[in-house]
Each structure stands twice: as C-alpha cells, then as structure tokens.
Short mmCIF file of N, CA and C in Angstrom, two decimals:
data_model
loop_
_atom_site.label_atom_id
_atom_site.label_comp_id
_atom_site.label_asym_id
_atom_site.label_seq_id
_atom_site.Cartn_x
_atom_site.Cartn_y
_atom_site.Cartn_z
N UNK A 1 124.40 105.46 84.42
CA UNK A 1 123.31 106.27 85.06
C UNK A 1 121.85 105.64 84.92
N UNK A 2 121.18 105.40 85.98
CA UNK A 2 119.99 104.71 85.85
C UNK A 2 118.90 105.83 85.19
N UNK A 3 118.00 105.34 84.47
CA UNK A 3 117.08 105.86 83.73
C UNK A 3 116.03 106.12 84.76
N UNK A 4 115.40 107.41 84.80
CA UNK A 4 114.27 107.60 85.37
C UNK A 4 112.91 107.15 84.80
N UNK A 5 111.99 106.32 85.63
CA UNK A 5 110.77 105.72 85.24
C UNK A 5 109.93 106.88 85.05
N UNK A 6 108.85 106.69 84.30
CA UNK A 6 107.72 107.63 84.43
C UNK A 6 106.85 107.86 85.39
N UNK A 7 106.59 106.75 86.21
CA UNK A 7 105.93 106.71 87.47
C UNK A 7 106.59 106.37 88.52
N UNK A 8 107.90 106.64 88.80
CA UNK A 8 108.56 106.35 89.60
C UNK A 8 108.14 106.75 91.12
N UNK A 9 108.25 105.99 92.22
CA UNK A 9 107.88 106.48 93.48
C UNK A 9 108.67 107.50 93.93
N UNK A 10 108.16 108.54 94.35
CA UNK A 10 108.69 109.74 94.83
C UNK A 10 109.45 109.26 96.27
N UNK A 11 110.23 110.21 96.56
CA UNK A 11 111.08 109.98 97.79
C UNK A 11 110.01 110.09 99.00
N UNK A 12 109.18 111.09 99.05
CA UNK A 12 108.16 111.28 99.98
C UNK A 12 107.34 109.87 100.24
N UNK A 13 106.88 109.45 99.04
CA UNK A 13 106.22 108.05 99.10
C UNK A 13 106.84 107.03 99.68
N UNK A 14 107.98 106.70 99.19
CA UNK A 14 108.87 105.69 99.79
C UNK A 14 109.33 106.04 101.32
N UNK A 15 109.38 107.41 101.68
CA UNK A 15 109.84 107.44 103.18
C UNK A 15 108.45 107.26 103.96
N UNK A 16 107.33 107.67 103.44
CA UNK A 16 106.16 107.39 104.17
C UNK A 16 106.03 105.93 104.42
N UNK A 17 106.14 105.16 103.29
CA UNK A 17 105.95 103.67 103.24
C UNK A 17 106.82 103.07 104.57
N UNK A 18 108.17 103.55 104.34
CA UNK A 18 109.03 102.85 105.31
C UNK A 18 108.77 103.35 106.82
N UNK A 19 108.62 104.51 107.11
CA UNK A 19 108.14 105.25 108.26
C UNK A 19 106.68 104.26 108.83
N UNK A 20 105.92 104.14 108.14
CA UNK A 20 104.93 103.33 108.47
C UNK A 20 105.06 102.02 108.86
N UNK A 21 106.08 101.26 108.15
CA UNK A 21 106.46 99.96 108.36
C UNK A 21 107.22 99.95 109.80
N UNK A 22 107.99 100.88 110.02
CA UNK A 22 108.92 101.00 111.08
C UNK A 22 107.88 101.11 112.30
N UNK A 23 107.09 102.04 112.09
CA UNK A 23 106.30 102.57 113.29
C UNK A 23 105.15 101.47 113.66
N UNK A 24 104.72 100.65 112.83
CA UNK A 24 103.81 99.49 113.26
C UNK A 24 104.57 98.21 113.27
N UNK A 25 105.98 98.30 113.12
CA UNK A 25 106.82 96.99 113.29
C UNK A 25 106.47 95.96 112.40
N UNK A 26 106.15 96.32 111.22
CA UNK A 26 105.66 95.30 110.12
C UNK A 26 106.66 95.13 108.87
N UNK A 27 107.12 93.92 108.52
CA UNK A 27 107.93 93.66 107.64
C UNK A 27 107.58 93.85 106.26
N UNK A 28 108.56 93.94 105.37
CA UNK A 28 108.32 94.23 103.78
C UNK A 28 107.25 93.06 103.38
N UNK A 29 107.47 91.52 103.84
CA UNK A 29 106.70 90.62 103.62
C UNK A 29 105.30 90.69 104.06
N UNK A 30 105.16 91.19 105.38
CA UNK A 30 103.83 91.22 105.90
C UNK A 30 103.24 92.28 105.39
N UNK A 31 103.73 93.47 104.93
CA UNK A 31 103.02 94.48 104.35
C UNK A 31 102.42 94.16 102.77
N UNK A 32 103.46 93.55 102.29
CA UNK A 32 103.17 93.03 100.81
C UNK A 32 101.87 92.04 100.99
N UNK A 33 102.01 91.12 101.79
CA UNK A 33 100.91 90.11 101.84
C UNK A 33 99.41 90.73 102.31
N UNK A 34 99.67 91.75 103.31
CA UNK A 34 98.16 92.34 103.40
C UNK A 34 97.92 93.35 102.76
N UNK A 35 98.92 93.74 101.61
CA UNK A 35 98.29 94.80 100.87
C UNK A 35 98.12 94.21 99.25
N UNK A 36 98.21 92.90 99.34
CA UNK A 36 97.77 92.18 98.11
C UNK A 36 98.77 92.29 97.07
N UNK A 37 100.04 92.41 97.34
CA UNK A 37 101.11 92.57 96.22
C UNK A 37 102.22 91.62 96.76
N UNK A 38 102.91 91.42 95.75
CA UNK A 38 104.21 90.40 96.11
C UNK A 38 105.34 91.15 96.58
N UNK A 39 106.11 90.49 97.60
CA UNK A 39 107.07 91.17 98.16
C UNK A 39 108.20 91.71 97.38
N UNK A 40 108.31 90.89 96.12
CA UNK A 40 109.39 91.36 95.22
C UNK A 40 109.01 92.76 94.53
N UNK A 41 107.75 92.84 94.24
CA UNK A 41 107.17 94.22 93.67
C UNK A 41 107.38 95.25 94.85
N UNK A 42 106.93 95.00 95.90
CA UNK A 42 107.15 96.02 96.95
C UNK A 42 108.51 96.40 97.23
N UNK A 43 109.44 95.56 97.17
CA UNK A 43 110.91 95.66 97.30
C UNK A 43 111.31 96.74 96.24
N UNK A 44 110.87 96.43 95.01
CA UNK A 44 111.32 97.03 93.88
C UNK A 44 110.74 98.73 93.77
N UNK A 45 109.51 98.71 94.43
CA UNK A 45 109.06 100.13 94.51
C UNK A 45 109.69 100.87 95.66
N UNK A 46 110.25 100.16 96.76
CA UNK A 46 110.87 100.78 97.64
C UNK A 46 112.44 101.23 97.15
N UNK A 47 112.80 100.26 96.40
CA UNK A 47 114.21 100.79 95.90
C UNK A 47 114.18 101.53 94.64
N UNK A 48 112.92 102.07 94.53
CA UNK A 48 112.70 102.64 93.07
C UNK A 48 113.08 102.10 91.72
N UNK A 49 112.98 100.90 91.67
CA UNK A 49 113.41 100.11 90.77
C UNK A 49 111.94 99.87 89.70
N UNK A 50 110.90 100.06 90.26
CA UNK A 50 109.62 99.83 89.59
C UNK A 50 108.61 101.11 89.86
N UNK A 51 107.71 100.96 88.78
CA UNK A 51 107.03 102.06 88.99
C UNK A 51 105.74 101.86 90.05
N UNK A 52 104.99 103.18 90.37
CA UNK A 52 103.89 102.90 91.37
C UNK A 52 102.84 102.05 90.99
N UNK A 53 102.28 101.29 91.98
CA UNK A 53 101.10 100.56 91.76
C UNK A 53 99.80 101.29 91.62
N UNK A 54 98.66 100.54 91.41
CA UNK A 54 97.33 101.32 91.12
C UNK A 54 96.96 101.95 92.46
N UNK A 55 96.13 102.86 92.24
CA UNK A 55 95.64 103.81 93.37
C UNK A 55 94.92 102.84 94.45
N UNK A 56 94.32 101.89 93.91
CA UNK A 56 93.50 100.85 94.76
C UNK A 56 94.59 100.11 95.64
N UNK A 57 95.74 99.77 95.16
CA UNK A 57 96.98 99.14 95.84
C UNK A 57 97.47 100.11 96.87
N UNK A 58 97.75 101.24 96.51
CA UNK A 58 98.27 102.47 97.24
C UNK A 58 97.48 102.60 98.51
N UNK A 59 96.03 102.65 98.28
CA UNK A 59 95.25 102.87 99.38
C UNK A 59 95.21 101.61 100.47
N UNK A 60 95.20 100.48 99.78
CA UNK A 60 95.41 99.25 100.52
C UNK A 60 96.64 99.25 101.43
N UNK A 61 97.72 99.67 101.05
CA UNK A 61 98.95 99.85 101.76
C UNK A 61 98.89 100.72 102.81
N UNK A 62 98.17 102.09 102.64
CA UNK A 62 98.15 103.07 103.62
C UNK A 62 97.09 102.65 104.70
N UNK A 63 96.19 101.81 104.30
CA UNK A 63 95.15 101.31 105.25
C UNK A 63 95.81 100.22 106.34
N UNK A 64 96.79 99.39 105.73
CA UNK A 64 97.63 98.39 106.44
C UNK A 64 98.34 99.02 107.40
N UNK A 65 99.02 100.19 106.82
CA UNK A 65 100.05 101.04 107.81
C UNK A 65 99.25 101.94 108.78
N UNK A 66 97.85 101.95 108.68
CA UNK A 66 97.06 102.83 109.66
C UNK A 66 97.59 104.22 109.28
N UNK A 67 97.89 104.80 107.89
CA UNK A 67 98.31 106.11 107.67
C UNK A 67 96.86 106.96 107.60
N UNK A 68 96.83 108.03 108.20
CA UNK A 68 95.79 108.80 108.40
C UNK A 68 96.00 110.35 107.89
N UNK A 69 95.30 110.76 106.84
CA UNK A 69 94.12 109.91 106.13
C UNK A 69 95.03 109.15 105.11
N UNK A 70 94.33 108.07 104.62
CA UNK A 70 94.82 107.21 103.71
C UNK A 70 95.19 107.80 102.65
N UNK A 71 94.42 108.85 101.93
CA UNK A 71 94.76 109.63 100.74
C UNK A 71 96.09 110.30 100.74
N UNK A 72 96.74 110.47 101.89
CA UNK A 72 98.16 111.17 101.98
C UNK A 72 99.02 110.38 101.13
N UNK A 73 99.00 108.99 101.36
CA UNK A 73 99.98 108.23 100.29
C UNK A 73 99.67 108.44 98.90
N UNK A 74 98.51 108.46 98.58
CA UNK A 74 98.10 108.92 97.34
C UNK A 74 98.73 110.23 96.72
N UNK A 75 98.56 111.10 97.54
CA UNK A 75 99.18 112.39 97.28
C UNK A 75 100.64 112.50 97.18
N UNK A 76 101.29 111.69 97.98
CA UNK A 76 102.78 111.55 97.87
C UNK A 76 103.13 110.91 96.57
N UNK A 77 102.30 109.97 96.22
CA UNK A 77 102.49 109.23 94.88
C UNK A 77 102.44 110.39 93.57
N UNK A 78 101.81 111.39 94.09
CA UNK A 78 101.73 112.42 92.76
C UNK A 78 100.14 112.23 92.31
N UNK A 79 99.22 111.38 93.08
CA UNK A 79 97.90 111.47 92.51
C UNK A 79 97.03 112.08 93.24
N UNK A 80 95.95 112.51 92.71
CA UNK A 80 94.80 112.94 93.30
C UNK A 80 93.74 112.19 93.59
N UNK A 81 93.13 112.02 94.84
CA UNK A 81 92.12 111.03 94.93
C UNK A 81 90.86 111.67 94.09
N UNK A 82 90.26 110.72 93.63
CA UNK A 82 88.96 111.29 92.76
C UNK A 82 88.08 112.02 93.31
N UNK A 83 87.75 111.76 94.64
CA UNK A 83 86.74 112.72 95.35
C UNK A 83 87.29 113.93 95.67
N UNK A 84 88.33 114.18 95.57
CA UNK A 84 89.01 115.39 95.92
C UNK A 84 89.29 116.37 94.79
N UNK A 85 89.20 115.81 93.48
CA UNK A 85 89.26 116.59 92.30
C UNK A 85 88.28 117.86 92.19
N UNK A 86 87.09 117.41 92.37
CA UNK A 86 86.10 118.47 92.16
C UNK A 86 86.35 119.60 93.20
N UNK A 87 86.61 119.24 94.39
CA UNK A 87 87.00 120.26 95.49
C UNK A 87 88.24 121.16 95.07
N UNK A 88 89.25 120.41 94.66
CA UNK A 88 90.58 121.19 94.50
C UNK A 88 90.26 122.20 93.20
N UNK A 89 89.29 122.02 92.26
CA UNK A 89 89.22 122.78 91.21
C UNK A 89 88.45 124.15 91.53
N UNK A 90 87.87 124.19 92.69
CA UNK A 90 87.25 125.34 93.21
C UNK A 90 88.19 126.60 93.63
N UNK A 91 88.05 127.73 92.99
CA UNK A 91 89.15 128.71 93.11
C UNK A 91 89.58 128.97 94.47
N UNK A 92 88.88 128.95 95.49
CA UNK A 92 89.34 129.33 96.67
C UNK A 92 90.23 128.35 97.56
N UNK A 93 90.12 127.24 96.94
CA UNK A 93 90.86 125.96 97.63
C UNK A 93 92.49 126.14 97.52
N UNK A 94 93.05 126.53 96.30
CA UNK A 94 94.34 126.72 96.52
C UNK A 94 94.83 127.89 97.42
N UNK A 95 93.91 128.89 97.29
CA UNK A 95 94.41 130.09 98.27
C UNK A 95 94.16 129.57 99.68
N UNK A 96 93.25 128.61 100.11
CA UNK A 96 92.95 128.33 101.35
C UNK A 96 94.20 127.26 101.99
N UNK A 97 94.77 126.46 100.93
CA UNK A 97 95.75 125.61 101.16
C UNK A 97 97.24 126.52 101.42
N UNK A 98 97.42 127.49 100.71
CA UNK A 98 98.30 128.32 100.81
C UNK A 98 98.44 129.10 102.18
N UNK A 99 97.29 129.48 102.61
CA UNK A 99 96.85 129.97 103.93
C UNK A 99 97.07 129.35 104.92
N UNK A 100 96.84 128.08 104.99
CA UNK A 100 97.17 127.16 105.98
C UNK A 100 98.43 126.45 105.98
N UNK A 101 99.22 126.61 105.08
CA UNK A 101 100.64 126.04 105.13
C UNK A 101 101.45 126.07 106.31
N UNK A 102 101.37 126.88 106.88
CA UNK A 102 102.47 127.41 107.87
C UNK A 102 101.84 127.20 109.23
N UNK A 103 100.46 126.63 109.33
CA UNK A 103 100.05 126.58 110.61
C UNK A 103 100.53 125.42 111.40
N UNK A 104 100.61 125.37 112.78
CA UNK A 104 100.81 124.40 113.63
C UNK A 104 99.91 123.40 113.64
N UNK A 105 100.15 122.15 113.95
CA UNK A 105 99.37 121.07 113.91
C UNK A 105 98.13 121.21 114.90
N UNK A 106 98.30 121.97 116.13
CA UNK A 106 96.83 122.26 116.87
C UNK A 106 96.17 123.41 116.24
N UNK A 107 96.72 124.43 115.65
CA UNK A 107 95.83 125.39 114.68
C UNK A 107 95.14 124.73 113.56
N UNK A 108 95.93 123.94 112.81
CA UNK A 108 95.39 123.01 111.93
C UNK A 108 94.13 122.28 112.35
N UNK A 109 94.45 121.55 113.32
CA UNK A 109 93.39 120.75 113.89
C UNK A 109 91.93 121.41 114.24
N UNK A 110 92.39 122.82 114.78
CA UNK A 110 91.18 123.68 115.33
C UNK A 110 90.49 124.22 113.94
N UNK A 111 91.17 124.39 112.86
CA UNK A 111 90.58 124.82 111.57
C UNK A 111 89.87 123.89 111.16
N UNK A 112 90.27 122.68 111.10
CA UNK A 112 89.47 121.45 110.53
C UNK A 112 88.05 121.25 111.35
N UNK A 113 88.26 121.46 112.93
CA UNK A 113 87.01 121.37 113.53
C UNK A 113 85.97 122.36 113.25
N UNK A 114 86.47 123.73 112.93
CA UNK A 114 85.67 124.98 112.59
C UNK A 114 85.11 124.59 111.20
N UNK A 115 85.72 124.20 110.27
CA UNK A 115 85.37 123.93 108.90
C UNK A 115 84.32 122.69 109.01
N UNK A 116 84.36 121.57 109.76
CA UNK A 116 83.41 120.68 110.14
C UNK A 116 82.30 121.10 110.67
N UNK A 117 82.30 121.98 111.54
CA UNK A 117 81.05 122.66 112.33
C UNK A 117 80.41 123.59 111.33
N UNK A 118 81.15 124.24 110.68
CA UNK A 118 80.55 125.11 109.53
C UNK A 118 79.67 123.99 108.54
N UNK A 119 80.17 123.10 108.16
CA UNK A 119 79.54 122.20 107.20
C UNK A 119 78.30 121.63 107.81
N UNK A 120 78.44 121.13 109.23
CA UNK A 120 77.40 120.79 109.65
C UNK A 120 76.24 121.70 109.78
N UNK A 121 76.60 122.93 110.26
CA UNK A 121 75.54 123.83 110.37
C UNK A 121 74.76 124.17 109.08
N UNK A 122 75.53 124.01 107.92
CA UNK A 122 74.97 124.49 106.66
C UNK A 122 74.19 123.41 106.27
N UNK A 123 74.62 122.09 106.49
CA UNK A 123 73.56 120.68 106.20
C UNK A 123 72.42 120.84 106.97
N UNK A 124 72.43 121.15 108.14
CA UNK A 124 71.13 121.20 109.08
C UNK A 124 70.32 122.38 108.56
N UNK A 125 70.86 123.43 108.03
CA UNK A 125 70.05 124.35 107.58
C UNK A 125 69.23 124.05 106.32
N UNK A 126 70.05 123.45 105.46
CA UNK A 126 69.51 122.91 104.04
C UNK A 126 68.48 121.82 104.48
N UNK A 127 68.58 121.16 105.44
CA UNK A 127 67.61 120.19 105.65
C UNK A 127 66.31 120.65 106.41
N UNK A 128 66.33 121.70 107.11
CA UNK A 128 65.12 122.51 107.55
C UNK A 128 64.44 123.05 106.64
N UNK A 129 64.95 123.54 105.44
CA UNK A 129 63.99 124.25 104.42
C UNK A 129 63.57 123.41 103.34
#
C-alpha cells in the first residue's frame, strides 16, 4: 500500500489540471515548459507520486491553462491565497459562502455584480468625503 504524502495533490487539483490541459489542447510537456517546471515533476504531481509545487508555480500553471480565477487551483491544492486570508477571517464570510453554495451560475454572477456595485458605491462615497 502506498503511503500518503503530507502535501499530495488532491483529486480536485489533479482533475482541474487535466481538464484544463484537455480544454486548451496542451500537452504535459507544453504545460510543464510554460509553467516553469520539469515534465517529470508535473507527471509525478498528476500521478500523485509527488507533493504539490509552490504557490507561485501553481498560479503559473493556472494562468497557462487560463483558469478563472487562477486562485481556484490554489484552493483545490488546499491553500488559501494570501490576499484572501484577511477577508476569510471576517465573521460574515463563512455564512455568506454557505448561503451562496447552492446558487446557480447565473445567480452567482448576479450576486458578484451586485457586490462589485456595492463596493464601487462605497469607494465613491469615501473619495467624496
């Protein structure tokens, strides 16, 4: 029986990489080259024989595959992007995430647009005062 690595790539992480490669019609060698890692290392990550690369490398791979948002791959890796950590520690955020968990994609997009509009409105209000 194979011993589980401490930071082994999750099934979601591997699936997201494979789906991105398939969708973009990019080979393992091409992804590795554009992502700045060796093909052997990428192959071992995909076969879950190696641990995860650095956050910087994960984000590079996400950008090569045009994953939106790129942080999605970090989250699948079980890592929280640094700029999101302060936001996630706010008490309302977990409740907000739970409340939006079952929304359809169009409703989620509508919610994001509303949140962006509220943020812009608040920003404009601050700059006037």
